[in-house]
PDB file of C-alpha atoms in Angstrom:
ATOM      1  CA  LEU A   1    -199.639  85.429-194.642  1.00  0.00           C
ATOM      2  CA  ASN A   2    -199.424  88.374-192.246  1.00  0.00           C
ATOM      3  CA  PRO A   3    -196.045  88.202-190.471  1.00  0.00           C
ATOM      4  CA  ASP A   4    -195.604  91.983-190.335  1.00  0.00           C
ATOM      5  CA  GLY A   5    -199.003  92.615-188.783  1.00  0.00           C
ATOM      6  CA  VAL A   6    -198.596  89.773-186.282  1.00  0.00           C
ATOM      7  CA  GLU A   7    -195.174  91.121-185.270  1.00  0.00           C
ATOM      8  CA  LEU A   8    -196.894  94.389-184.339  1.00  0.00           C
ATOM      9  CA  GLY A   9    -199.529  92.542-182.318  1.00  0.00           C
ATOM     10  CA  ASN A  10    -202.326  92.819-184.889  1.00  0.00           C
ATOM     11  CA  GLN A  11    -204.604  89.811-185.114  1.00  0.00           C
ATOM     12  CA  ARG A  12    -206.422  90.705-188.328  1.00  0.00           C
ATOM     13  CA  THR A  13    -204.711  93.623-190.029  1.00  0.00           C
ATOM     14  CA  ASP A  14    -201.370  94.165-191.758  1.00  0.00           C
ATOM     15  CA  LEU A  15    -198.962  97.113-191.651  1.00  0.00           C
ATOM     16  CA  LEU A  16    -201.411  99.178-193.718  1.00  0.00           C
ATOM     17  CA  GLY A  17    -204.266  98.444-191.332  1.00  0.00           C
ATOM     18  CA  GLN A  18    -206.105  96.247-193.841  1.00  0.00           C
ATOM     19  CA  ASN A  19    -207.790  92.956-193.061  1.00  0.00           C
ATOM     20  CA  LEU A  20    -206.072  90.609-195.512  1.00  0.00           C
ATOM     21  CA  ASN A  21    -208.974  88.168-195.353  1.00  0.00           C
ATOM     22  CA  ARG A  22    -211.258  90.712-196.998  1.00  0.00           C
ATOM     23  CA  VAL A  23    -209.195  91.616-200.056  1.00  0.00           C
ATOM     24  CA  TYR A  24    -209.348  88.337-202.016  1.00  0.00           C
ATOM     25  CA  GLY A  25    -210.479  89.139-205.526  1.00  0.00           C
ATOM     26  CA  SER A  26    -209.107  92.681-205.343  1.00  0.00           C
ATOM     27  CA  ALA A  27    -205.566  92.102-204.037  1.00  0.00           C
ATOM     28  CA  THR A  28    -202.658  93.889-205.726  1.00  0.00           C
ATOM     29  CA  PRO A  29    -199.003  92.814-205.769  1.00  0.00           C
ATOM     30  CA  LYS A  30    -197.953  96.103-204.181  1.00  0.00           C
ATOM     31  CA  GLN A  31    -200.427  96.370-201.314  1.00  0.00           C
ATOM     32  CA  HIS A  32    -201.251  92.705-200.668  1.00  0.00           C
ATOM     33  CA  PRO A  33    -198.327  90.620-202.021  1.00  0.00           C
ATOM     34  CA  ALA A  34    -199.047  87.520-199.912  1.00  0.00           C
ATOM     35  CA  VAL A  35    -202.726  87.325-200.873  1.00  0.00           C
ATOM     36  CA  PHE A  36    -201.896  88.113-204.493  1.00  0.00           C
ATOM     37  CA  ALA A  37    -199.449  85.175-204.502  1.00  0.00           C
ATOM     38  CA  VAL A  38    -202.056  82.829-203.002  1.00  0.00           C
ATOM     39  CA  GLN A  39    -204.564  83.811-205.683  1.00  0.00           C
ATOM     40  CA  ALA A  40    -201.969  83.246-208.420  1.00  0.00           C
ATOM     41  CA  ALA A  41    -201.043  79.805-207.044  1.00  0.00           C
ATOM     42  CA  CYS A  42    -204.705  78.725-206.824  1.00  0.00           C
ATOM     43  CA  ALA A  43    -205.474  80.065-210.305  1.00  0.00           C
ATOM     44  CA  CYS A  44    -202.473  78.188-211.712  1.00  0.00           C
ATOM     45  CA  ALA A  45    -203.585  74.932-210.060  1.00  0.00           C
ATOM     46  CA  HIS A  46    -207.110  75.515-211.345  1.00  0.00           C
ATOM     47  CA  ARG A  47    -205.922  75.887-214.938  1.00  0.00           C
ATOM     48  CA  ALA A  48    -203.427  73.026-214.806  1.00  0.00           C
ATOM     49  CA  GLN A  49    -205.471  70.502-212.799  1.00  0.00           C
ATOM     50  CA  GLY A  50    -209.046  71.375-213.667  1.00  0.00           C
ATOM     51  CA  GLY A  51    -209.970  72.715-210.238  1.00  0.00           C
ATOM     52  CA  VAL A  52    -208.714  72.937-206.672  1.00  0.00           C
ATOM     53  CA  ARG A  53    -209.520  69.817-204.644  1.00  0.00           C
ATOM     54  CA  LEU A  54    -209.319  71.485-201.223  1.00  0.00           C
ATOM     55  CA  TYR A  55    -208.789  75.082-200.147  1.00  0.00           C
ATOM     56  CA  LEU A  56    -207.907  75.635-196.493  1.00  0.00           C
ATOM     57  CA  ASP A  57    -206.752  78.682-194.604  1.00  0.00           C
ATOM     58  CA  PHE A  58    -205.935  78.421-190.916  1.00  0.00           C
ATOM     59  CA  LYS A  59    -206.818  81.044-188.344  1.00  0.00           C
ATOM     60  CA  ALA A  60    -206.838  81.440-184.582  1.00  0.00           C
ATOM     61  CA  HIS A  61    -210.039  82.307-182.754  1.00  0.00           C
ATOM     62  CA  SER A  62    -210.018  84.163-179.445  1.00  0.00           C
ATOM     63  CA  GLN A  63    -213.616  83.454-178.385  1.00  0.00           C
ATOM     64  CA  LYS A  64    -215.059  80.161-179.614  1.00  0.00           C
ATOM     65  CA  LYS A  65    -213.339  77.116-178.154  1.00  0.00           C
ATOM     66  CA  GLY A  66    -212.041  74.143-180.051  1.00  0.00           C
ATOM     67  CA  ALA A  67    -211.361  73.714-183.759  1.00  0.00           C
ATOM     68  CA  PHE A  68    -214.089  74.077-186.383  1.00  0.00           C
ATOM     69  CA  LEU A  69    -214.712  74.786-190.069  1.00  0.00           C
ATOM     70  CA  LEU A  70    -216.311  77.781-191.765  1.00  0.00           C
ATOM     71  CA  GLY A  71    -217.320  77.049-195.343  1.00  0.00           C
ATOM     72  CA  ASP A  72    -219.044  78.774-198.240  1.00  0.00           C
ATOM     73  CA  ALA A  73    -221.270  76.133-199.808  1.00  0.00           C
ATOM     74  CA  ALA A  74    -223.803  77.774-202.124  1.00  0.00           C
ATOM     75  CA  THR A  75    -225.490  74.626-203.525  1.00  0.00           C
ATOM     76  CA  ASP A  76    -226.987  71.473-202.062  1.00  0.00           C
ATOM     77  CA  ALA A  77    -224.195  69.382-203.594  1.00  0.00           C
ATOM     78  CA  SER A  78    -221.397  71.527-202.180  1.00  0.00           C
ATOM     79  CA  GLN A  79    -223.177  71.710-198.817  1.00  0.00           C
ATOM     80  CA  ALA A  80    -223.338  67.903-198.667  1.00  0.00           C
ATOM     81  CA  ALA A  81    -219.684  67.575-199.714  1.00  0.00           C
ATOM     82  CA  SER A  82    -218.592  70.144-197.120  1.00  0.00           C
ATOM     83  CA  ARG A  83    -220.486  68.434-194.317  1.00  0.00           C
ATOM     84  CA  LEU A  84    -219.078  65.066-195.310  1.00  0.00           C
ATOM     85  CA  PHE A  85    -215.537  66.458-195.117  1.00  0.00           C
ATOM     86  CA  GLY A  86    -216.302  67.813-191.645  1.00  0.00           C
ATOM     87  CA  TYR A  87    -217.682  64.404-190.647  1.00  0.00           C
ATOM     88  CA  ALA A  88    -214.546  62.669-191.955  1.00  0.00           C
ATOM     89  CA  LEU A  89    -212.323  65.177-190.146  1.00  0.00           C
ATOM     90  CA  GLY A  90    -214.199  64.546-186.894  1.00  0.00           C
ATOM     91  CA  ARG A  91    -213.349  60.853-187.217  1.00  0.00           C
ATOM     92  CA  ARG A  92    -209.685  61.698-187.577  1.00  0.00           C
ATOM     93  CA  CYS A  93    -209.118  64.430-185.010  1.00  0.00           C
ATOM     94  CA  GLY A  94    -210.181  64.599-181.371  1.00  0.00           C
ATOM     95  CA  ILE A  95    -209.980  68.379-181.000  1.00  0.00           C
ATOM     96  CA  PHE A  96    -212.220  69.046-184.014  1.00  0.00           C
ATOM     97  CA  GLU A  97    -215.809  69.991-183.044  1.00  0.00           C
ATOM     98  CA  TYR A  98    -218.341  69.427-185.818  1.00  0.00           C
ATOM     99  CA  GLU A  99    -221.219  71.053-183.941  1.00  0.00           C
ATOM    100  CA  GLN A 100    -219.521  74.452-184.114  1.00  0.00           C
ATOM    101  CA  CYS A 101    -219.070  74.408-187.902  1.00  0.00           C
ATOM    102  CA  ASN A 102    -220.921  76.678-190.306  1.00  0.00           C
ATOM    103  CA  PHE A 103    -220.761  75.444-193.887  1.00  0.00           C
ATOM    104  CA  ALA A 104    -222.635  78.414-195.377  1.00  0.00           C
ATOM    105  CA  ASP A 105    -220.617  81.283-193.946  1.00  0.00           C
ATOM    106  CA  ARG A 106    -220.126  83.534-196.950  1.00  0.00           C
ATOM    107  CA  ALA A 107    -217.810  86.493-196.383  1.00  0.00           C
ATOM    108  CA  VAL A 108    -217.088  88.641-199.435  1.00  0.00           C
ATOM    109  CA  GLY A 109    -213.351  89.137-199.868  1.00  0.00           C
ATOM    110  CA  SER A 110    -212.398  86.136-197.745  1.00  0.00           C
ATOM    111  CA  GLY A 111    -210.137  83.410-199.053  1.00  0.00           C
ATOM    112  CA  LYS A 112    -212.676  80.604-198.733  1.00  0.00           C
ATOM    113  CA  SER A 113    -215.445  82.527-200.494  1.00  0.00           C
ATOM    114  CA  TRP A 114    -213.112  83.635-203.269  1.00  0.00           C
ATOM    115  CA  ALA A 115    -211.847  80.084-203.813  1.00  0.00           C
ATOM    116  CA  ALA A 116    -215.352  78.602-203.807  1.00  0.00           C
ATOM    117  CA  ARG A 117    -216.522  80.923-206.568  1.00  0.00           C
ATOM    118  CA  THR A 118    -213.374  81.518-208.591  1.00  0.00           C
ATOM    119  CA  VAL A 119    -211.251  78.366-208.775  1.00  0.00           C
ATOM    120  CA  GLY A 120    -213.877  75.645-208.447  1.00  0.00           C
ATOM    121  CA  ALA A 121    -212.988  74.580-204.900  1.00  0.00           C
ATOM    122  CA  GLU A 122    -216.065  72.676-203.736  1.00  0.00           C
ATOM    123  CA  LEU A 123    -214.257  72.005-200.462  1.00  0.00           C
ATOM    124  CA  SER A 124    -213.327  75.524-199.408  1.00  0.00           C
ATOM    125  CA  PHE A 125    -212.887  76.338-195.725  1.00  0.00           C
ATOM    126  CA  THR A 126    -211.394  78.465-193.042  1.00  0.00           C
ATOM    127  CA  LEU A 127    -210.202  76.166-190.267  1.00  0.00           C
ATOM    128  CA  GLU A 128    -210.451  78.054-186.986  1.00  0.00           C
ATOM    129  CA  SER A 129    -208.855  77.014-183.708  1.00  0.00           C
ATOM    130  CA  ASN A 130    -209.002  78.546-180.269  1.00  0.00           C
ATOM    131  CA  TYR A 131    -205.779  79.906-178.798  1.00  0.00           C
ATOM    132  CA  CYS A 132    -206.208  77.878-175.628  1.00  0.00           C
ATOM    133  CA  ARG A 133    -208.504  74.838-175.563  1.00  0.00           C
ATOM    134  CA  GLY A 134    -211.663  73.133-176.737  1.00  0.00           C
ATOM    135  CA  HIS A 135    -214.760  71.574-175.184  1.00  0.00           C
ATOM    136  CA  HIS A 136    -213.658  67.958-175.494  1.00  0.00           C
ATOM    137  CA  SER A 137    -210.683  68.181-173.151  1.00  0.00           C
ATOM    138  CA  PRO A 138    -209.196  70.541-170.548  1.00  0.00           C
ATOM    139  CA  GLU A 139    -205.796  70.029-172.174  1.00  0.00           C
ATOM    140  CA  VAL A 140    -204.219  73.249-173.436  1.00  0.00           C
ATOM    141  CA  LEU A 141    -203.749  73.371-177.219  1.00  0.00           C
ATOM    142  CA  THR A 142    -200.149  73.558-178.431  1.00  0.00           C
ATOM    143  CA  PRO A 143    -198.405  73.568-181.822  1.00  0.00           C
ATOM    144  CA  ARG A 144    -198.358  69.770-181.584  1.00  0.00           C
ATOM    145  CA  HIS A 145    -202.170  69.697-181.601  1.00  0.00           C
ATOM    146  CA  TRP A 146    -202.353  72.055-184.582  1.00  0.00           C
ATOM    147  CA  LYS A 147    -199.901  69.907-186.534  1.00  0.00           C
ATOM    148  CA  LEU A 148    -202.071  66.872-185.846  1.00  0.00           C
ATOM    149  CA  LEU A 149    -205.116  68.860-186.932  1.00  0.00           C
ATOM    150  CA  GLY A 150    -203.446  69.755-190.236  1.00  0.00           C
ATOM    151  CA  SER A 151    -202.428  66.132-190.771  1.00  0.00           C
ATOM    152  CA  ALA A 152    -205.990  65.010-190.011  1.00  0.00           C
ATOM    153  CA  CYS A 153    -207.314  67.319-192.748  1.00  0.00           C
ATOM    154  CA  LEU A 154    -205.222  65.470-195.318  1.00  0.00           C
ATOM    155  CA  ARG A 155    -206.222  62.078-193.942  1.00  0.00           C
ATOM    156  CA  ALA A 156    -209.896  63.076-194.112  1.00  0.00           C
ATOM    157  CA  LEU A 157    -209.429  64.157-197.722  1.00  0.00           C
ATOM    158  CA  LEU A 158    -207.788  60.813-198.506  1.00  0.00           C
ATOM    159  CA  ASP A 159    -210.774  59.043-196.947  1.00  0.00           C
ATOM    160  CA  LEU A 160    -213.098  60.952-199.275  1.00  0.00           C
ATOM    161  CA  ASP A 161    -210.892  60.106-202.248  1.00  0.00           C
ATOM    162  CA  LEU A 162    -211.041  56.407-201.317  1.00  0.00           C
ATOM    163  CA  LEU A 163    -214.813  56.701-201.035  1.00  0.00           C
ATOM    164  CA  GLU A 164    -215.145  58.288-204.483  1.00  0.00           C
ATOM    165  CA  ARG A 165    -212.473  56.181-206.208  1.00  0.00           C
ATOM    166  CA  PRO A 166    -212.105  52.828-204.408  1.00  0.00           C
ATOM    167  CA  PRO A 167    -208.731  51.102-204.902  1.00  0.00           C
ATOM    168  CA  ALA A 168    -208.374  47.775-206.703  1.00  0.00           C
ATOM    169  CA  SER A 169    -208.183  45.958-203.351  1.00  0.00           C
ATOM    170  CA  PRO A 170    -211.415  46.534-201.346  1.00  0.00           C
ATOM    171  CA  LYS A 171    -209.637  45.576-198.106  1.00  0.00           C
ATOM    172  CA  LEU A 172    -207.306  48.569-198.490  1.00  0.00           C
ATOM    173  CA  SER A 173    -210.132  51.031-197.960  1.00  0.00           C
ATOM    174  CA  GLU A 174    -212.600  48.945-195.943  1.00  0.00           C
ATOM    175  CA  ASP A 175    -211.373  50.033-192.517  1.00  0.00           C
ATOM    176  CA  ARG A 176    -210.713  53.638-193.556  1.00  0.00           C
ATOM    177  CA  ILE A 177    -214.135  54.474-194.957  1.00  0.00           C
ATOM    178  CA  VAL A 178    -216.408  52.360-192.748  1.00  0.00           C
ATOM    179  CA  GLY A 179    -219.558  54.412-192.152  1.00  0.00           C
ATOM    180  CA  LEU A 180    -218.700  57.065-194.749  1.00  0.00           C
ATOM    181  CA  PRO A 181    -220.997  55.761-197.531  1.00  0.00           C
ATOM    182  CA  GLU A 182    -223.991  55.922-195.166  1.00  0.00           C
ATOM    183  CA  ALA A 183    -222.983  59.387-193.970  1.00  0.00           C
ATOM    184  CA  ALA A 184    -222.549  60.618-197.556  1.00  0.00           C
ATOM    185  CA  ALA A 185    -226.030  59.365-198.513  1.00  0.00           C
ATOM    186  CA  TRP A 186    -227.557  60.988-195.442  1.00  0.00           C
ATOM    187  CA  PHE A 187    -225.889  64.360-196.065  1.00  0.00           C
ATOM    188  CA  ARG A 188    -227.041  64.356-199.715  1.00  0.00           C
ATOM    189  CA  ALA A 189    -230.615  63.554-198.698  1.00  0.00           C
ATOM    190  CA  THR A 190    -230.565  66.050-195.825  1.00  0.00           C
ATOM    191  CA  CYS A 191    -229.294  68.955-197.920  1.00  0.00           C
ATOM    192  CA  CYS A 192    -231.930  68.306-200.582  1.00  0.00           C
ATOM    193  CA  ARG A 193    -234.799  68.070-198.093  1.00  0.00           C
ATOM    194  CA  GLU A 194    -233.905  70.724-195.520  1.00  0.00           C
ATOM    195  CA  LYS A 195    -236.049  73.331-197.268  1.00  0.00           C
ATOM    196  CA  SER A 196    -239.109  71.098-196.934  1.00  0.00           C
ATOM    197  CA  ASN A 197    -238.323  70.167-193.316  1.00  0.00           C
ATOM    198  CA  ARG A 198    -238.384  66.458-194.121  1.00  0.00           C
ATOM    199  CA  ALA A 199    -234.755  65.625-193.413  1.00  0.00           C
ATOM    200  CA  PRO A 200    -234.042  61.932-192.782  1.00  0.00           C
ATOM    201  CA  GLN A 201    -232.685  60.641-189.496  1.00  0.00           C
ATOM    202  CA  PRO A 202    -228.870  60.516-189.124  1.00  0.00           C
ATOM    203  CA  PRO A 203    -227.098  57.174-189.562  1.00  0.00           C
ATOM    204  CA  ARG A 204    -226.608  55.117-186.436  1.00  0.00           C
ATOM    205  CA  PRO A 205    -222.888  54.696-185.642  1.00  0.00           C
ATOM    206  CA  ARG A 206    -221.773  51.132-185.075  1.00  0.00           C
ATOM    207  CA  GLY A 207    -219.841  52.180-181.990  1.00  0.00           C
ATOM    208  CA  PRO A 208    -218.492  55.273-180.224  1.00  0.00           C
ATOM    209  CA  SER A 209    -217.874  58.057-182.723  1.00  0.00           C
ATOM    210  CA  ARG A 210    -216.359  61.520-182.387  1.00  0.00           C
ATOM    211  CA  ALA A 211    -218.323  62.620-185.414  1.00  0.00           C
ATOM    212  CA  LEU A 212    -221.693  61.572-183.948  1.00  0.00           C
ATOM    213  CA  PRO A 213    -221.190  61.612-180.179  1.00  0.00           C
ATOM    214  CA  HIS A 214    -223.888  60.610-177.718  1.00  0.00           C
ATOM    215  CA  PHE A 215    -223.876  62.235-174.302  1.00  0.00           C
ATOM    216  CA  ALA A 216    -225.687  61.278-171.120  1.00  0.00           C
ATOM    217  CA  ILE A 217    -228.680  63.353-170.045  1.00  0.00           C
ATOM    218  CA  VAL A 218    -228.528  64.850-166.549  1.00  0.00           C
ATOM    219  CA  ARG A 219    -232.061  64.438-165.155  1.00  0.00           C
ATOM    220  CA  GLU A 220    -233.770  66.377-162.411  1.00  0.00           C
ATOM    221  CA  SER A 221    -236.507  65.106-160.120  1.00  0.00           C
ATOM    222  CA  SER A 222    -239.663  64.009-161.929  1.00  0.00           C
ATOM    223  CA  PRO A 223    -242.666  61.774-161.191  1.00  0.00           C
ATOM    224  CA  ASP A 224    -240.865  58.738-162.605  1.00  0.00           C
ATOM    225  CA  PHE A 225    -237.332  59.528-161.435  1.00  0.00           C
ATOM    226  CA  ALA A 226    -235.634  60.494-158.189  1.00  0.00           C
ATOM    227  CA  PRO A 227    -231.899  61.314-158.109  1.00  0.00           C
ATOM    228  CA  SER A 228    -229.678  59.524-155.668  1.00  0.00           C
ATOM    229  CA  PRO A 229    -229.634  61.142-152.229  1.00  0.00           C
ATOM    230  CA  TRP A 230    -225.876  61.377-152.572  1.00  0.00           C
ATOM    231  CA  LEU A 231    -226.325  63.780-155.507  1.00  0.00           C
ATOM    232  CA  GLN A 232    -228.689  66.020-153.553  1.00  0.00           C
ATOM    233  CA  ARG A 233    -226.272  66.777-150.716  1.00  0.00           C
TER     234      ARG A 233
END
């Protein structure tokens, strides 16, 4: 949406020096034609389809590694739905890092915040990705990885659709949504109870899971444990 600014080497601003991700809701066709067109397209889909199913804008991040979501969930229900989408995306994409997500990152004038409050997009996100790499792998990120990330977003959305509206044949969705019903119930309960600090325990994955990874603990010397001499050299 900002080819002119990017051509000049600007990461966030256009030719007029304006941050285009802070003018949603006030964009004009003369000063912000790209943003104005996005708003018109979303508003048209909202009127014709009764709401926008998923709003995503993609951005590069120069500091935080990996790929992660920033959302604008203002209610418990939208918070649970946003977290469930992130969980489903983590199952589909190896470079996505759920732990770095913030599903209540409201930024006035941003695309995700505008969409969440204007066109009924319960799933409204900025998908950020580092220019170079993530924490899960030393492999350098390339356009191929970002294409896979975009494809994984659609696959995750399809998984949620299958969860909400199961097909006539249960076998068709059985493998795709395994574990999602439990995760959905946990996120709903967690978002409702977070204010009282009585959140339930997360669901136990049946096997290795990118969405709920378990890492080994590196222990130091203690009364009941002594590291191998080979590690102390």
